[in-house]
Amino acid sequence: MKGRNRAAVLAGALAMTVAAGCGNGGGTPAQSGFTPAPQTGGPLTVWVDSTRMAAAQLYQKQHPDVKLDIVSYDGDANGSNYLQTKVGLFNRTGNGWPDVVFSSQNNEVSWARQAGFTAPLDKDLVPKSTLDQWAPGANDPCTVDGSVYCLRNDLSQTVLWYNATLLKQWGYQVPATWPEYEALGRKVATEHPGYLVGAAGDTFTPEIYLWASKCGANRITGAKAVTVTATEPNCARMAQLLDSLVKAGSMSTSSVFSSDFDKNSADKILLMPGPSWYGGALFQGTFKTPKGQIAVAPMPQWPGDPAPSVGNVGGGTWLLSAHSHNLKAATDFLVWVTTSDDYQGKLAPGYPAHQGAAKTWLANQAASGYYAGDIAGPLQAAAGQVWPGWGYGQFSQEAIWAATVTPGLTAGKSIASLLPAWQAAIVNYARSNGYQVTEQ
């Protein structure tokens, strides 16, 4: 759908809401419960990180009639909280809010909704037929009390990356279960010392392994409520598996982004559970693994588990400001930037959350000739298998892991022995952020 036609469709759906909210002093509450700011029009202010700058620039090129003020910021990378700090300032001064914002964090709605910053998109802004086009569960981080407050940019579902050339050369089979994965890891340690089947040294390690194991360390049960069960059997089984492979020597305790890993281990990867973006960011980019070697398989599963589950590492969100004076144009930009084949399907670095754009993206990956075999099947399946029991709280699980587990792992302690400390840290972080905590 071209920009002007899409804007016209959205305009019809938006008309009643805008009319209801355009009185003096900010308007009266609309039937939907959302009170728009006065719709005076004007240029759109769009905040993006450096990676998404290409998206805003392409939109401007394709929509020359829309005046964009494109602002580059850090995208809240590594949980900088820059956006939250600025919104707090804008709320105090009564002006300055951007119309649309990209965030690299999936948990922005945990505070943005309470701060009155983000508009409910399913309240006459984005049609349900459009919202239904996202991968199952993709917009869960955006959904509070049944309303959608942001749109997911990309997915970071985990899959099993592997070196197809080595696997075939050594006569190994891709493991389908976690016990098979562990057994192969121990075998590799014996038969091919120095080669790896994974890495447990990153701050997002729990999001790859513990999340996929359905570990209840991060069950967000309400806007300010969390249940923490970081020592339960589902957590312990994965911690013990990781410890087993670390001890054997086929599980690295270095970060895949470290210079040490790049220098000593990048060319010794047999298997690597990790997010969808590992293909481009790590294997093609940092590691420069030659084409035709890297392939994708489904994440291993625990025997007897009735529902396949995977983790998620990252992905971003787009938020529409409730303070926007040009909701029709802002909504048009929001829908375009998350669904457009021209950007999401052809230029975006990560796996699009929008299912239509994801098909185009996968076709382009296949056409590149880089990968060994089909990558579309495993990635598409994993997109709908992200376990919903790992929530999106305001506190950062990566920061907690880095502060509690990583130092112990570096000191030679087992992950299993550190689970109680991890649990205690999660509880403390959650309470410091105002969460009601239930421990089990």
XYZ file of C-alpha atoms in Angstrom:
440
model
C 0.000 0.000 0.000
C 1.466 3.369 -0.979
C 1.947 5.984 1.719
C -0.883 8.334 0.731
C -3.442 5.548 0.315
C -2.515 4.016 3.663
C -2.755 7.418 5.315
C -6.235 7.863 3.878
C -7.406 4.535 5.260
C -5.983 5.298 8.678
C -7.451 8.761 8.577
C -10.963 7.349 8.421
C -10.388 5.116 11.409
C -8.766 7.969 13.290
C -11.326 10.667 12.602
C -13.695 9.918 15.500
C -10.861 9.710 18.026
C -9.270 12.957 16.906
C -12.589 14.772 16.808
C -13.343 13.646 20.337
C -9.972 14.814 21.593
C -9.536 18.179 19.899
C -11.215 20.516 22.327
C -9.607 23.370 24.185
C -6.984 22.489 26.750
C -6.175 19.080 25.223
C -9.640 17.784 24.437
C -12.180 15.538 26.084
C -11.779 11.780 26.579
C -12.518 9.799 23.435
C -14.868 6.822 23.514
C -11.825 4.554 23.455
C -10.448 6.055 26.669
C -7.589 7.796 24.831
C -7.494 11.583 24.769
C -5.414 12.835 21.811
C -3.614 16.138 21.922
C -5.026 18.918 19.690
C -4.393 17.867 16.086
C -2.660 20.918 14.704
C -0.464 19.071 12.188
C 3.082 20.119 11.435
C 6.330 18.208 10.930
C 6.935 14.796 12.495
C 9.763 14.448 14.960
C 11.169 10.916 14.759
C 13.851 9.562 17.088
C 15.961 6.672 15.765
C 19.269 4.991 16.517
C 22.025 4.891 13.917
C 20.883 1.541 12.507
C 17.307 2.728 11.966
C 18.416 6.034 10.415
C 18.155 4.350 7.005
C 14.480 3.603 7.665
C 13.587 7.225 8.428
C 15.570 8.461 5.448
C 13.885 6.001 3.098
C 10.444 7.022 4.360
C 11.313 10.665 3.750
C 12.468 9.827 0.216
C 9.272 7.911 -0.570
C 7.034 10.506 1.125
C 8.432 13.898 0.093
C 5.164 15.585 1.084
C 5.754 14.678 4.761
C 8.171 16.902 6.641
C 10.330 14.831 8.991
C 12.622 16.077 11.729
C 14.896 13.033 12.175
C 16.803 12.944 15.462
C 19.571 10.415 16.133
C 19.954 9.062 19.692
C 21.336 5.927 21.321
C 18.092 3.947 21.005
C 18.304 3.228 24.745
C 21.033 0.719 23.927
C 22.186 -1.359 26.911
C 19.325 0.052 28.960
C 20.655 3.631 29.018
C 17.184 4.960 30.001
C 17.832 8.074 27.914
C 14.290 8.051 26.542
C 12.717 7.693 29.982
C 14.829 10.535 31.353
C 13.897 12.848 28.487
C 10.200 11.969 28.652
C 10.264 12.816 32.362
C 11.709 16.217 31.455
C 9.137 16.770 28.686
C 6.323 15.830 31.054
C 7.508 18.483 33.499
C 7.920 21.220 30.887
C 4.813 20.275 28.880
C 6.523 20.095 25.499
C 9.311 18.452 23.502
C 7.931 14.942 23.037
C 8.870 13.249 19.748
C 6.038 11.867 17.626
C 7.576 8.455 17.005
C 10.496 6.726 18.730
C 12.484 3.581 18.037
C 13.870 1.758 21.063
C 16.237 -1.179 21.076
C 14.600 -2.277 24.342
C 11.504 -4.468 24.516
C 10.467 -3.243 27.952
C 9.842 0.460 27.266
C 6.082 0.099 27.675
C 6.660 -0.977 31.301
C 7.252 2.688 32.138
C 6.085 4.622 29.047
C 2.427 3.735 29.510
C 2.458 4.818 33.142
C 4.205 8.045 32.153
C 1.423 8.771 29.661
C 3.877 8.815 26.786
C 2.777 6.045 24.439
C -0.592 5.947 22.687
C -2.808 2.819 22.595
C -2.511 1.764 18.968
C -5.528 -0.527 18.945
C -7.815 2.347 19.952
C -8.815 3.562 16.476
C -5.233 4.123 15.324
C -4.030 0.866 13.755
C -6.712 -1.550 12.445
C -6.926 -5.006 14.000
C -6.436 -6.526 10.558
C -3.011 -4.863 10.476
C -2.071 -5.791 14.046
C -2.929 -9.424 13.289
C -0.110 -9.548 10.719
C 2.637 -9.754 13.364
C 4.161 -13.097 14.350
C 2.317 -14.814 17.224
C 3.393 -13.236 20.502
C 5.600 -10.646 18.795
C 3.714 -7.719 20.296
C 3.428 -9.237 23.780
C 6.021 -6.741 25.115
C 3.766 -3.981 23.792
C 0.523 -5.253 25.275
C -0.803 -4.152 28.670
C -4.318 -4.897 29.917
C -5.274 -6.000 26.421
C -4.184 -2.820 24.632
C -1.208 -2.496 22.277
C 1.147 0.400 23.080
C 3.964 -0.166 20.593
C 4.855 -2.231 17.529
C 7.663 -4.739 17.469
C 10.346 -3.934 14.901
C 12.211 -7.228 14.736
C 12.360 -10.606 16.414
C 15.414 -12.158 17.980
C 14.105 -15.685 18.399
C 16.757 -18.249 19.175
C 17.728 -21.104 16.864
C 20.653 -23.507 16.634
C 23.376 -22.190 14.339
C 25.879 -24.784 13.190
C 28.784 -25.344 10.828
C 27.327 -27.744 8.266
C 30.718 -28.385 6.681
C 32.316 -29.556 9.923
C 29.271 -31.489 11.061
C 29.269 -33.500 7.840
C 33.048 -33.917 7.838
C 33.026 -35.324 11.367
C 29.959 -37.496 10.845
C 27.817 -35.852 13.533
C 24.044 -35.304 13.522
C 22.288 -32.078 14.472
C 20.958 -32.613 18.026
C 17.176 -32.421 18.382
C 17.053 -32.578 22.198
C 19.068 -30.954 24.960
C 20.432 -34.311 26.192
C 21.608 -35.024 22.623
C 23.163 -31.560 22.515
C 25.000 -32.160 25.785
C 26.202 -35.610 24.657
C 27.510 -34.168 21.386
C 29.224 -31.336 23.262
C 31.058 -33.810 25.468
C 32.004 -35.878 22.428
C 33.356 -32.826 20.609
C 35.435 -31.917 23.674
C 37.072 -35.342 23.510
C 37.404 -35.826 19.773
C 38.056 -32.231 18.667
C 39.475 -30.294 21.635
C 39.090 -26.541 21.342
C 35.919 -26.642 19.253
C 32.729 -25.242 20.731
C 29.034 -26.055 20.864
C 28.037 -22.784 22.518
C 28.996 -19.779 24.621
C 27.809 -18.850 28.114
C 29.827 -15.698 28.702
C 27.418 -13.010 27.539
C 25.017 -10.969 29.639
C 22.195 -12.345 27.481
C 23.096 -15.983 28.236
C 19.917 -16.502 30.301
C 17.820 -15.257 27.392
C 19.298 -17.910 25.103
C 19.383 -20.908 27.422
C 17.278 -20.350 30.563
C 14.405 -18.709 28.677
C 14.321 -21.599 26.191
C 14.243 -24.015 29.142
C 11.057 -22.353 30.471
C 12.868 -21.131 33.565
C 10.509 -19.031 35.681
C 13.013 -16.381 36.696
C 11.162 -13.517 35.062
C 7.401 -14.087 35.188
C 5.871 -10.613 34.907
C 2.315 -11.063 36.204
C 1.139 -7.460 36.261
C 2.161 -3.879 35.588
C 4.203 -3.933 38.805
C 4.182 -7.599 39.793
C 6.660 -10.407 39.181
C 7.016 -14.018 40.276
C 10.601 -15.273 40.579
C 11.457 -18.981 40.598
C 15.074 -18.968 39.431
C 15.983 -22.160 41.294
C 13.141 -24.335 40.001
C 13.842 -27.592 38.074
C 13.473 -25.945 34.648
C 16.261 -23.537 35.585
C 18.436 -26.140 37.277
C 18.366 -28.572 34.355
C 19.763 -25.997 31.949
C 22.292 -24.651 34.445
C 23.597 -28.169 35.006
C 23.841 -28.761 31.245
C 25.859 -25.577 30.764
C 28.118 -26.456 33.688
C 28.723 -29.891 32.202
C 29.891 -28.455 28.888
C 31.941 -25.670 30.489
C 33.758 -28.313 32.505
C 34.264 -30.461 29.395
C 35.700 -27.484 27.516
C 33.232 -27.201 24.629
C 31.191 -24.330 26.138
C 32.996 -20.987 26.137
C 32.737 -18.643 29.115
C 33.818 -15.652 27.000
C 31.494 -13.190 25.325
C 31.051 -13.798 21.613
C 31.695 -10.073 21.199
C 35.037 -10.129 22.997
C 38.334 -9.789 21.175
C 39.458 -12.974 22.922
C 36.611 -14.963 21.403
C 37.079 -13.434 17.966
C 40.801 -14.221 17.988
C 40.755 -17.703 19.508
C 37.324 -19.238 18.986
C 35.507 -17.698 16.016
C 36.826 -20.351 13.625
C 36.181 -23.206 16.070
C 32.396 -23.095 16.298
C 30.556 -26.319 15.569
C 27.231 -25.401 17.213
C 26.004 -22.093 18.615
C 22.512 -21.560 20.083
C 21.685 -17.922 19.564
C 19.284 -15.310 18.192
C 18.260 -14.827 14.577
C 20.676 -11.929 14.159
C 23.751 -14.092 14.794
C 23.788 -14.975 11.104
C 24.441 -11.470 9.844
C 25.995 -9.783 12.877
C 28.363 -12.527 13.993
C 29.029 -15.120 11.306
C 28.963 -12.817 8.285
C 30.093 -9.708 10.116
C 32.437 -10.089 13.073
C 33.626 -13.657 12.458
C 33.713 -13.448 8.656
C 32.932 -17.146 8.362
C 33.217 -18.178 4.683
C 29.970 -18.612 2.744
C 28.388 -22.018 2.399
C 29.296 -23.250 5.896
C 26.731 -21.846 8.339
C 23.296 -23.441 8.611
C 20.290 -23.179 10.919
C 18.359 -25.849 12.817
C 15.573 -25.667 15.419
C 16.633 -25.114 19.019
C 16.961 -28.412 20.898
C 14.023 -29.279 23.157
C 13.628 -31.183 26.407
C 12.247 -34.715 25.894
C 8.578 -35.001 26.772
C 7.938 -31.254 26.677
C 4.583 -30.851 24.886
C 5.288 -27.398 23.438
C 8.540 -26.345 21.725
C 10.070 -23.278 23.338
C 12.832 -20.863 22.400
C 14.317 -17.744 23.937
C 14.720 -14.228 22.594
C 17.662 -11.837 22.619
C 16.776 -8.279 21.757
C 14.540 -6.965 19.013
C 13.264 -3.416 19.064
C 9.997 -1.524 19.383
C 8.414 1.581 17.863
C 6.351 3.842 20.101
C 3.785 6.453 19.030
C 3.574 9.462 21.319
C 0.234 10.171 22.959
C 1.239 13.852 22.747
C 1.544 13.908 18.950
C -0.227 16.790 17.210
C -0.193 14.869 13.925
C -1.457 11.377 14.743
C -2.523 10.515 11.196
C 0.939 11.136 9.743
C 2.701 9.642 12.763
C 0.614 6.468 12.569
C 1.293 6.188 8.853
C 5.039 6.364 9.531
C 4.735 3.800 12.330
C 2.890 1.284 10.142
C 5.205 1.827 7.176
C 8.428 1.457 9.143
C 7.319 -1.848 10.697
C 5.663 -3.460 7.662
C 7.274 -2.071 4.504
C 8.995 -4.576 2.248
C 11.188 -1.761 0.988
C 12.699 -1.347 4.444
C 11.883 -4.337 6.651
C 12.025 -6.898 3.859
C 15.023 -5.584 1.918
C 17.172 -3.395 4.175
C 16.527 -4.259 7.830
C 19.387 -6.166 9.497
C 17.172 -8.312 11.726
C 14.293 -10.751 11.253
C 11.136 -8.589 10.878
C 8.361 -9.082 13.415
C 5.808 -8.459 10.672
C 5.134 -11.797 8.978
C 4.779 -10.440 5.447
C 8.037 -8.498 5.634
C 9.715 -11.537 7.208
C 8.967 -13.620 4.124
C 10.667 -11.041 1.903
C 13.594 -10.791 4.323
C 14.059 -14.570 4.329
C 13.918 -14.706 0.527
C 16.679 -12.098 0.360
C 18.794 -14.051 2.844
C 18.393 -17.195 0.747
C 19.258 -15.313 -2.438
C 22.509 -14.091 -0.905
C 23.982 -17.585 -1.201
C 25.732 -17.252 2.152
C 23.989 -20.002 4.081
C 24.199 -23.769 3.718
C 20.686 -25.077 3.153
C 17.335 -23.587 4.091
C 17.240 -21.104 6.948
C 13.635 -20.004 6.465
C 11.948 -23.050 8.008
C 13.715 -23.015 11.397
C 13.559 -19.228 11.740
C 9.864 -19.037 10.841
C 8.990 -21.851 13.241
C 10.987 -20.291 16.081
C 9.251 -16.935 15.532
C 6.086 -18.438 16.993
C 7.770 -20.484 19.738
C 9.196 -17.796 22.030
C 8.117 -18.913 25.504
C 5.606 -16.373 26.883
C 6.520 -17.043 30.515
C 9.572 -14.762 30.369
C 8.240 -11.250 30.758
C 9.391 -7.713 29.994
C 9.854 -5.935 33.287
C 11.324 -2.512 33.816
C 14.474 -4.004 35.353
C 17.147 -5.536 33.126
C 17.798 -9.266 33.407
C 21.039 -8.789 31.487
C 22.293 -6.296 34.059
C 21.356 -8.652 36.896
C 23.116 -11.618 35.290
C 26.201 -9.509 34.617
C 26.350 -8.369 38.240
C 25.733 -11.740 39.890
C 26.412 -14.757 37.686
C 29.140 -13.565 35.317
C 31.686 -12.742 38.061
C 31.100 -16.108 39.705
C 31.418 -17.947 36.398
C 34.665 -16.108 35.686
C 35.909 -17.163 39.129
C 35.252 -20.800 38.315
C 31.935 -21.283 40.114
C 29.167 -23.341 38.533
C 26.049 -21.676 37.165
C 23.909 -24.115 39.161
C 25.541 -22.983 42.409
C 24.856 -19.339 41.497
C 21.114 -19.733 40.913
C 20.173 -18.743 44.508
C 22.264 -15.576 44.204
C 20.628 -14.853 40.840
C 17.188 -15.260 42.396
C 18.043 -12.937 45.286
C 19.399 -10.314 42.896
C 16.292 -10.436 40.693
C 14.111 -9.948 43.758
C 16.179 -6.977 44.925
C 16.248 -5.325 41.491
C 12.511 -5.821 41.051
C 11.644 -4.388 44.457
C 13.920 -1.397 43.899
C 11.869 -0.708 40.768
C 8.621 -0.827 42.711
C 7.538 -4.376 41.848
C 5.533 -6.600 44.135
C 7.553 -9.820 44.204
C 6.316 -13.360 44.751
C 8.952 -16.004 45.355
C 8.307 -19.709 44.896
